[in-house]
Structures are given as structure tokens and as C-alpha cells.
Amino acid sequence: MTIDPTFLIVDDDLDDVSFFHEAIEALYPSPVCRSAVNGEDCLRLLRMDTKILPDLIFLDLNMPRMDGRQCLIELKQDERLKDIPVIIYTTSDHQRDREEMLKLGAAYFLTKSTSFDKLQEGISGAIDKVRSASNGGA
């Protein structure tokens, strides 16, 4: 990941998006943080922007139009987008959801927190795990 990472948050809850942006800005000096309101919006945004792809996608599961599950499937089938790590970022803490999303290709599963400190900790931990996995566990 670059020094100034680029993130895409895909979530229809504007309060959650704002909370996420605050946490990312507290973790990184100059992040680029874009957002999409559902899976369709995410795919359209990524397919239109041929220059800059995000380093990481944080993807909510429960959204209108196209949910996170279907979006993840579409991302992993797209040759240009399939290697972008996707962190599922959701209110769900069901083991069934976690297992299914990881099986579909998600890099990590993060349950949303209402505590700012826990959110920062969760995001930082998820990013560290994804970085470690992309560096062969190093």
C-alpha cells in the first residue's frame, strides 16, 4: 500500500461513512477516501475511473439495489478489480456471514463498532492483516 493510501467505503448509512472517514483520517496523514452508496454505485465508480483504483475496499453487506455479497461476487469476477482487497465492514457478527464472505474472496471481515477507539483499532488491525497477507505473511 502507498504512503497515502486510497480507500473506498461502500455503505448506504451516511453516519457510518462519516464515522469511517474520521477514523481513517485519524490513522493516516493524507488518505484518499472515496465512497459509494451501494454495490451498483461501487462498480460503476470503479469501472468508470480507469486511472486510480483504491488500495482497499470496505464493503457493507446490507444495502439497497445491490448488497455487499453480490458486489463482492462481481468484484472478484472482474479481471481489473479482482485483486483489490475487500474488507467486509458490517453490523453483522454472524459466523455464517463471516465464513461466506471469506469463501467468496473477502480479505477480512470487520464488524462495525460504535466506539471511535474500537473502530480505529478494528480498521488498523484489518489493514495490517491484509498487508501481511499480501506480503506473503511477512
PDB file of N, CA and C in Angstrom, residues 9-10 21 27 42 44 46 49 61 69 71 74 76 87-88 100 106 116 121 123-124 129-130 137:
ATOM      1  N   ILE A   9     -15.094   3.291   0.620  1.00  0.00           N
ATOM      2  CA  ILE A   9     -16.077   2.795   1.576  1.00  0.00           C
ATOM      3  C   ILE A   9     -17.410   2.687   0.835  1.00  0.00           C
ATOM      4  N   VAL A  10     -18.021   1.512   0.899  1.00  0.00           N
ATOM      5  CA  VAL A  10     -19.290   1.271   0.223  1.00  0.00           C
ATOM      6  C   VAL A  10     -20.322   0.995   1.309  1.00  0.00           C
ATOM      7  N   HIS A  21     -14.746   7.792   7.800  1.00  0.00           N
ATOM      8  CA  HIS A  21     -13.824   8.820   7.301  1.00  0.00           C
ATOM      9  C   HIS A  21     -13.019   9.431   8.451  1.00  0.00           C
ATOM     10  N   LEU A  27      -5.975   7.854  11.407  1.00  0.00           N
ATOM     11  CA  LEU A  27      -4.940   6.834  11.237  1.00  0.00           C
ATOM     12  C   LEU A  27      -3.864   7.223  10.225  1.00  0.00           C
ATOM     13  N   CYS A  42     -20.711   1.389  -6.458  1.00  0.00           N
ATOM     14  CA  CYS A  42     -19.312   0.990  -6.318  1.00  0.00           C
ATOM     15  C   CYS A  42     -18.754   0.498  -7.649  1.00  0.00           C
ATOM     16  N   ARG A  44     -19.916   0.913 -10.688  1.00  0.00           N
ATOM     17  CA  ARG A  44     -19.928   1.981 -11.690  1.00  0.00           C
ATOM     18  C   ARG A  44     -18.730   2.906 -11.486  1.00  0.00           C
ATOM     19  N   LEU A  46     -15.833   2.301  -9.951  1.00  0.00           N
ATOM     20  CA  LEU A  46     -14.569   1.621 -10.231  1.00  0.00           C
ATOM     21  C   LEU A  46     -14.365   1.362 -11.719  1.00  0.00           C
ATOM     22  N   ASP A  49     -13.609   4.922 -13.480  1.00  0.00           N
ATOM     23  CA  ASP A  49     -12.309   5.513 -13.165  1.00  0.00           C
ATOM     24  C   ASP A  49     -11.212   4.541 -13.563  1.00  0.00           C
ATOM     25  N   LEU A  61     -22.492  -5.121   4.014  1.00  0.00           N
ATOM     26  CA  LEU A  61     -23.285  -6.216   3.456  1.00  0.00           C
ATOM     27  C   LEU A  61     -24.705  -5.798   3.111  1.00  0.00           C
ATOM     28  N   ARG A  69     -22.777  -8.731  -0.672  1.00  0.00           N
ATOM     29  CA  ARG A  69     -22.488 -10.084  -1.145  1.00  0.00           C
ATOM     30  C   ARG A  69     -22.402 -10.100  -2.675  1.00  0.00           C
ATOM     31  N   CYS A  71     -22.050  -7.561  -4.700  1.00  0.00           N
ATOM     32  CA  CYS A  71     -20.959  -6.680  -5.139  1.00  0.00           C
ATOM     33  C   CYS A  71     -19.619  -7.408  -5.048  1.00  0.00           C
ATOM     34  N   GLU A  74     -19.251  -9.761  -7.908  1.00  0.00           N
ATOM     35  CA  GLU A  74     -18.955  -9.027  -9.150  1.00  0.00           C
ATOM     36  C   GLU A  74     -17.506  -8.529  -9.164  1.00  0.00           C
ATOM     37  N   LYS A  76     -14.885  -9.803  -7.677  1.00  0.00           N
ATOM     38  CA  LYS A  76     -13.949 -10.920  -7.822  1.00  0.00           C
ATOM     39  C   LYS A  76     -14.018 -11.568  -9.202  1.00  0.00           C
ATOM     40  N   ILE A  87     -12.495  -5.625   2.397  1.00  0.00           N
ATOM     41  CA  ILE A  87     -12.774  -5.860   3.811  1.00  0.00           C
ATOM     42  C   ILE A  87     -14.271  -5.676   3.998  1.00  0.00           C
ATOM     43  N   ILE A  88     -14.936  -6.727   4.427  1.00  0.00           N
ATOM     44  CA  ILE A  88     -16.356  -6.613   4.723  1.00  0.00           C
ATOM     45  C   ILE A  88     -16.465  -5.812   6.011  1.00  0.00           C
ATOM     46  N   GLU A 100     -19.033 -17.126   4.793  1.00  0.00           N
ATOM     47  CA  GLU A 100     -19.450 -16.982   3.398  1.00  0.00           C
ATOM     48  C   GLU A 100     -18.650 -15.897   2.686  1.00  0.00           C
ATOM     49  N   ALA A 106     -13.434 -12.247   0.212  1.00  0.00           N
ATOM     50  CA  ALA A 106     -13.115 -11.100   1.068  1.00  0.00           C
ATOM     51  C   ALA A 106     -11.787 -11.363   1.769  1.00  0.00           C
ATOM     52  N   PHE A 116     -15.351   5.044  18.820  1.00  0.00           N
ATOM     53  CA  PHE A 116     -14.356   5.564  17.885  1.00  0.00           C
ATOM     54  C   PHE A 116     -13.020   4.848  18.042  1.00  0.00           C
ATOM     55  N   GLU A 121      -9.112   0.935  15.960  1.00  0.00           N
ATOM     56  CA  GLU A 121      -8.376  -0.296  16.240  1.00  0.00           C
ATOM     57  C   GLU A 121      -8.752  -1.393  15.238  1.00  0.00           C
ATOM     58  N   ILE A 123     -10.139  -1.038  12.178  1.00  0.00           N
ATOM     59  CA  ILE A 123      -9.683  -0.680  10.829  1.00  0.00           C
ATOM     60  C   ILE A 123      -8.175  -0.903  10.711  1.00  0.00           C
ATOM     61  N   SER A 124      -7.425  -0.449  11.687  1.00  0.00           N
ATOM     62  CA  SER A 124      -5.979  -0.606  11.675  1.00  0.00           C
ATOM     63  C   SER A 124      -5.594  -2.084  11.660  1.00  0.00           C
ATOM     64  N   LYS A 129      -3.639  -6.875   8.732  1.00  0.00           N
ATOM     65  CA  LYS A 129      -3.817  -8.279   8.314  1.00  0.00           C
ATOM     66  C   LYS A 129      -3.765  -8.400   6.798  1.00  0.00           C
ATOM     67  N   VAL A 130      -4.423  -7.484   6.093  1.00  0.00           N
ATOM     68  CA  VAL A 130      -4.431  -7.525   4.644  1.00  0.00           C
ATOM     69  C   VAL A 130      -3.029  -7.258   4.099  1.00  0.00           C
ATOM     70  N   GLY A 137       2.575 -12.991   4.277  1.00  0.00           N
ATOM     71  CA  GLY A 137       2.606 -13.278   5.701  1.00  0.00           C
ATOM     72  C   GLY A 137       3.775 -12.661   6.428  1.00  0.00           C
TER      73      GLY A 137
END
